[in-house]
Coordinates of N, CA and C in Angstrom, one line a residue:
M14 N -200.0 26.3 -2.5 CA -199.6 26.8 -1.2 C -200.9 27.2 -0.4
L15 N -201.0 26.8 0.8 CA -202.1 27.1 1.7 C -201.7 28.3 2.6
T16 N -202.6 29.2 2.9 CA -202.2 30.2 3.8 C -203.1 30.2 5.0
T17 N -202.5 30.5 6.1 CA -203.3 30.8 7.3 C -203.1 32.2 7.7
E18 N -203.6 32.7 8.8 CA -203.4 34.1 9.2 C -202.0 34.5 9.1
R19 N -201.1 33.7 9.7 CA -199.7 34.2 9.8 C -198.7 33.3 9.1
F20 N -199.1 32.1 8.6 CA -198.1 31.2 8.1 C -198.6 30.7 6.7
A21 N -197.6 30.5 5.9 CA -197.8 29.8 4.6 C -197.4 28.4 4.7
V22 N -198.2 27.5 4.2 CA -197.8 26.0 4.3 C -197.7 25.5 2.9
F23 N -196.5 25.0 2.6 CA -196.2 24.4 1.3 C -196.5 23.0 1.3
E24 N -197.2 22.5 0.3 CA -197.5 21.1 0.2 C -196.6 20.5 -0.9
K25 N -196.0 19.3 -0.5 CA -195.2 18.6 -1.5 C -196.0 18.0 -2.5
P26 N -195.7 18.1 -3.8 CA -196.5 17.5 -4.9 C -196.5 16.0 -4.7
S27 N -197.5 15.4 -5.2 CA -197.6 13.9 -5.1 C -196.8 13.3 -6.2
L28 N -196.4 12.0 -6.0 CA -195.7 11.3 -7.1 C -196.7 11.0 -8.2
P29 N -196.1 10.6 -9.4 CA -197.0 10.3 -10.5 C -197.8 9.1 -10.2
S30 N -199.0 9.0 -10.8 CA -199.9 7.9 -10.6 C -199.3 6.7 -11.3
S31 N -199.8 5.5 -10.9 CA -199.3 4.3 -11.6 C -199.5 4.3 -13.1
K32 N -200.6 4.9 -13.5 CA -200.9 5.1 -14.9 C -199.8 5.9 -15.6
E33 N -199.4 7.0 -15.0 CA -198.4 7.9 -15.6 C -197.0 7.1 -15.5
S34 N -196.8 6.4 -14.4 CA -195.5 5.6 -14.3 C -195.4 4.6 -15.4
S35 N -196.5 3.8 -15.6 CA -196.4 2.8 -16.6 C -196.3 3.4 -18.0
R36 N -196.9 4.6 -18.3 CA -196.7 5.2 -19.6 C -195.2 5.5 -19.8
R37 N -194.6 6.1 -18.7 CA -193.2 6.5 -18.8 C -192.3 5.2 -19.0
N38 N -192.6 4.2 -18.2 CA -191.8 3.0 -18.3 C -192.0 2.2 -19.6
S39 N -193.1 2.5 -20.4 CA -193.3 1.9 -21.6 C -192.5 2.6 -22.8
L40 N -191.9 3.7 -22.5 CA -191.1 4.4 -23.5 C -189.9 3.5 -23.9
S41 N -189.6 3.5 -25.1 CA -188.5 2.6 -25.6 C -187.1 3.0 -25.0
S42 N -186.4 2.0 -24.5 CA -185.1 2.3 -24.0 C -184.1 2.7 -25.1
D43 N -184.5 2.5 -26.4 CA -183.7 2.9 -27.5 C -183.9 4.3 -28.0
R44 N -184.8 5.0 -27.3 CA -185.2 6.3 -27.7 C -184.0 7.3 -27.4
A45 N -183.7 8.1 -28.4 CA -182.6 9.1 -28.2 C -183.2 10.4 -27.6
I46 N -182.6 10.8 -26.5 CA -183.1 11.9 -25.7 C -182.0 13.0 -25.6
S47 N -182.4 14.2 -26.0 CA -181.4 15.3 -25.9 C -181.2 15.8 -24.5
M48 N -180.0 16.4 -24.2 CA -179.8 16.9 -22.9 C -180.8 18.0 -22.6
D49 N -181.2 18.8 -23.6 CA -182.2 19.8 -23.4 C -183.5 19.2 -22.8
E50 N -183.9 18.1 -23.4 CA -185.1 17.4 -22.9 C -184.9 17.0 -21.4
V51 N -183.8 16.4 -21.1 CA -183.5 15.9 -19.8 C -183.6 17.1 -18.8
R52 N -183.1 18.2 -19.2 CA -183.1 19.4 -18.3 C -184.5 19.9 -17.9
N53 N -185.5 19.5 -18.7 CA -186.9 19.9 -18.5 C -187.5 19.0 -17.4
H54 N -186.8 18.0 -17.0 CA -187.4 17.0 -16.0 C -186.5 17.1 -14.7
C55 N -186.7 18.1 -14.0 CA -185.8 18.5 -12.9 C -186.5 18.8 -11.6
M56 N -187.6 18.1 -11.3 CA -188.3 18.4 -10.1 C -189.0 17.2 -9.5
F57 N -189.4 17.3 -8.3 CA -190.1 16.2 -7.6 C -191.3 15.8 -8.4
G58 N -191.4 14.5 -8.6 CA -192.5 14.0 -9.5 C -192.2 13.9 -10.9
D59 N -191.2 14.5 -11.4 CA -190.8 14.5 -12.8 C -189.2 14.7 -12.8
C60 N -188.5 13.6 -12.5 CA -187.1 13.7 -12.3 C -186.3 12.7 -13.2
W61 N -185.6 13.2 -14.1 CA -184.7 12.4 -15.0 C -183.3 12.7 -14.6
I62 N -182.4 11.7 -14.8 CA -181.0 11.9 -14.7 C -180.3 11.1 -15.8
V63 N -179.0 11.4 -16.0 CA -178.2 10.7 -17.0 C -177.1 10.1 -16.2
V64 N -176.8 8.8 -16.5 CA -175.7 8.1 -16.0 C -175.1 7.2 -17.1
D65 N -173.8 7.5 -17.5 CA -173.2 6.7 -18.6 C -174.0 6.8 -19.9
D66 N -174.4 8.0 -20.2 CA -175.1 8.3 -21.5 C -176.5 7.6 -21.6
T67 N -177.0 7.1 -20.5 CA -178.3 6.4 -20.4 C -179.2 7.4 -19.6
V68 N -180.4 7.6 -20.1 CA -181.4 8.5 -19.4 C -182.3 7.6 -18.5
F69 N -182.5 8.0 -17.3 CA -183.3 7.3 -16.3 C -184.4 8.3 -15.8
D70 N -185.7 7.8 -15.7 CA -186.7 8.5 -15.1 C -186.9 7.9 -13.7
I71 N -186.3 8.6 -12.7 CA -186.3 8.1 -11.3 C -187.4 8.8 -10.5
S72 N -188.4 9.3 -11.1 CA -189.4 10.0 -10.4 C -190.1 9.2 -9.3
E73 N -190.4 7.9 -9.6 CA -191.0 7.1 -8.6 C -190.1 6.5 -7.5
F74 N -188.8 6.7 -7.7 CA -187.8 6.2 -6.8 C -187.4 7.2 -5.7
L75 N -187.7 8.5 -5.9 CA -187.3 9.6 -5.1 C -187.4 9.3 -3.6
L76 N -188.6 8.9 -3.2 CA -188.9 8.7 -1.8 C -188.3 7.4 -1.2
S77 N -187.9 6.5 -2.1 CA -187.3 5.2 -1.7 C -185.8 5.2 -1.6
H78 N -185.2 6.3 -2.2 CA -183.7 6.3 -2.2 C -183.1 6.3 -0.8
P79 N -182.3 5.4 -0.5 CA -181.7 5.3 0.9 C -181.0 6.5 1.3
G80 N -180.4 7.3 0.4 CA -179.7 8.5 0.7 C -180.6 9.7 0.8
G81 N -181.9 9.5 0.6 CA -182.8 10.6 0.6 C -183.1 11.2 -0.7
E82 N -184.2 11.9 -0.9 CA -184.6 12.4 -2.1 C -183.8 13.7 -2.5
E83 N -183.3 14.4 -1.5 CA -182.6 15.7 -1.7 C -181.4 15.5 -2.7
I84 N -180.6 14.4 -2.5 CA -179.4 14.3 -3.3 C -179.8 14.0 -4.8
L85 N -180.9 13.2 -5.0 CA -181.4 13.0 -6.3 C -181.9 14.2 -7.0
L86 N -182.6 15.0 -6.2 CA -183.2 16.3 -6.8 C -182.0 17.3 -7.1
E87 N -181.0 17.2 -6.3 CA -179.8 18.1 -6.6 C -179.2 17.8 -8.0
H88 N -179.4 16.6 -8.5 CA -178.8 16.2 -9.8 C -179.9 16.0 -10.8
A89 N -181.2 16.3 -10.5 CA -182.3 16.2 -11.4 C -182.1 17.0 -12.7
G90 N -182.4 16.4 -13.8 CA -182.3 17.1 -15.1 C -180.8 17.3 -15.5
S91 N -179.9 16.5 -15.0 CA -178.5 16.7 -15.4 C -177.8 15.4 -15.5
N92 N -176.5 15.5 -15.9 CA -175.7 14.3 -16.0 C -175.2 14.0 -14.6
A93 N -175.6 12.9 -14.1 CA -175.2 12.5 -12.7 C -174.2 11.4 -12.6
T94 N -173.5 11.2 -13.7 CA -172.6 10.0 -13.8 C -171.5 10.2 -12.7
H95 N -170.9 11.3 -12.6 CA -169.8 11.5 -11.6 C -170.3 11.3 -10.2
A96 N -171.5 11.9 -9.9 CA -172.1 11.8 -8.6 C -172.4 10.4 -8.3
F97 N -173.0 9.7 -9.2 CA -173.4 8.3 -9.0 C -172.2 7.4 -8.6
Y98 N -171.1 7.5 -9.4 CA -170.0 6.6 -9.1 C -169.1 7.1 -8.0
S99 N -169.1 8.4 -7.7 CA -168.3 8.9 -6.6 C -168.9 8.5 -5.2
M100 N -170.2 8.1 -5.2 CA -170.8 7.7 -4.0 C -170.6 6.2 -3.7
G101 N -169.9 5.5 -4.6 CA -169.6 4.1 -4.3 C -170.8 3.2 -4.3
H102 N -171.7 3.4 -5.2 CA -172.9 2.6 -5.3 C -172.5 1.1 -5.6
S103 N -173.3 0.2 -5.0 CA -173.0 -1.2 -5.1 C -173.5 -1.7 -6.5
Q104 N -173.2 -2.9 -6.8 CA -173.7 -3.6 -8.0 C -175.2 -3.7 -8.0
H105 N -175.7 -3.9 -6.8 CA -177.2 -4.0 -6.6 C -177.8 -2.7 -7.0
A106 N -177.2 -1.6 -6.5 CA -177.8 -0.2 -6.9 C -177.7 0.0 -8.4
M107 N -176.6 -0.4 -9.0 CA -176.5 -0.3 -10.5 C -177.5 -1.1 -11.2
S108 N -177.8 -2.3 -10.7 CA -178.8 -3.2 -11.4 C -180.2 -2.6 -11.1
M109 N -180.5 -2.0 -10.0 CA -181.8 -1.4 -9.7 C -182.1 -0.3 -10.6
L110 N -181.0 0.5 -10.9 CA -181.2 1.6 -11.8 C -181.7 1.3 -13.2
K111 N -181.4 0.0 -13.6 CA -181.8 -0.4 -15.0 C -183.3 -0.4 -15.2
R112 N -184.1 -0.6 -14.2 CA -185.6 -0.6 -14.3 C -186.1 0.8 -14.6
F113 N -185.3 1.8 -14.5 CA -185.8 3.2 -14.8 C -185.3 3.8 -16.1
V114 N -184.7 2.9 -16.9 CA -184.2 3.4 -18.2 C -185.3 3.8 -19.1
I115 N -185.2 5.0 -19.7 CA -186.2 5.5 -20.7 C -185.5 5.8 -22.1
G116 N -184.2 5.8 -22.1 CA -183.6 6.1 -23.4 C -182.1 6.3 -23.3
K117 N -181.5 6.6 -24.4 CA -180.1 7.0 -24.5 C -179.9 8.4 -24.8
L118 N -178.8 9.0 -24.2 CA -178.5 10.4 -24.4 C -178.1 10.6 -25.9
L119 N -178.8 11.6 -26.5 CA -178.5 11.9 -27.9 C -177.1 12.6 -27.9
Q120 N -176.2 12.1 -28.7 CA -174.9 12.7 -28.8 C -174.9 13.8 -29.8
E121 N -174.8 15.0 -29.3 CA -175.0 16.2 -30.1 C -173.6 16.8 -30.5

């Protein structure tokens, strides 16, 4: 946060670097991830969601989402299955999501 005499200015954090993104994308899609771990990734620049028991790291997609980043951040760190399907996403949107797979939700 930057401050001036009368105003505080909040800066939006930057997205992960390409090095960080490629590290995340290299994680095995067979990896079992607990819901507790998903809940830890709930902010801009570090945003995971669950859809159909699959965990997605959508951090680098936030600013590109046609519906805006706010709706994704609203569901960050949670199971977004109902929200994803209730919005009527197209087959194209469903196939786009596949590139962000980082694992499967651990059934506890």
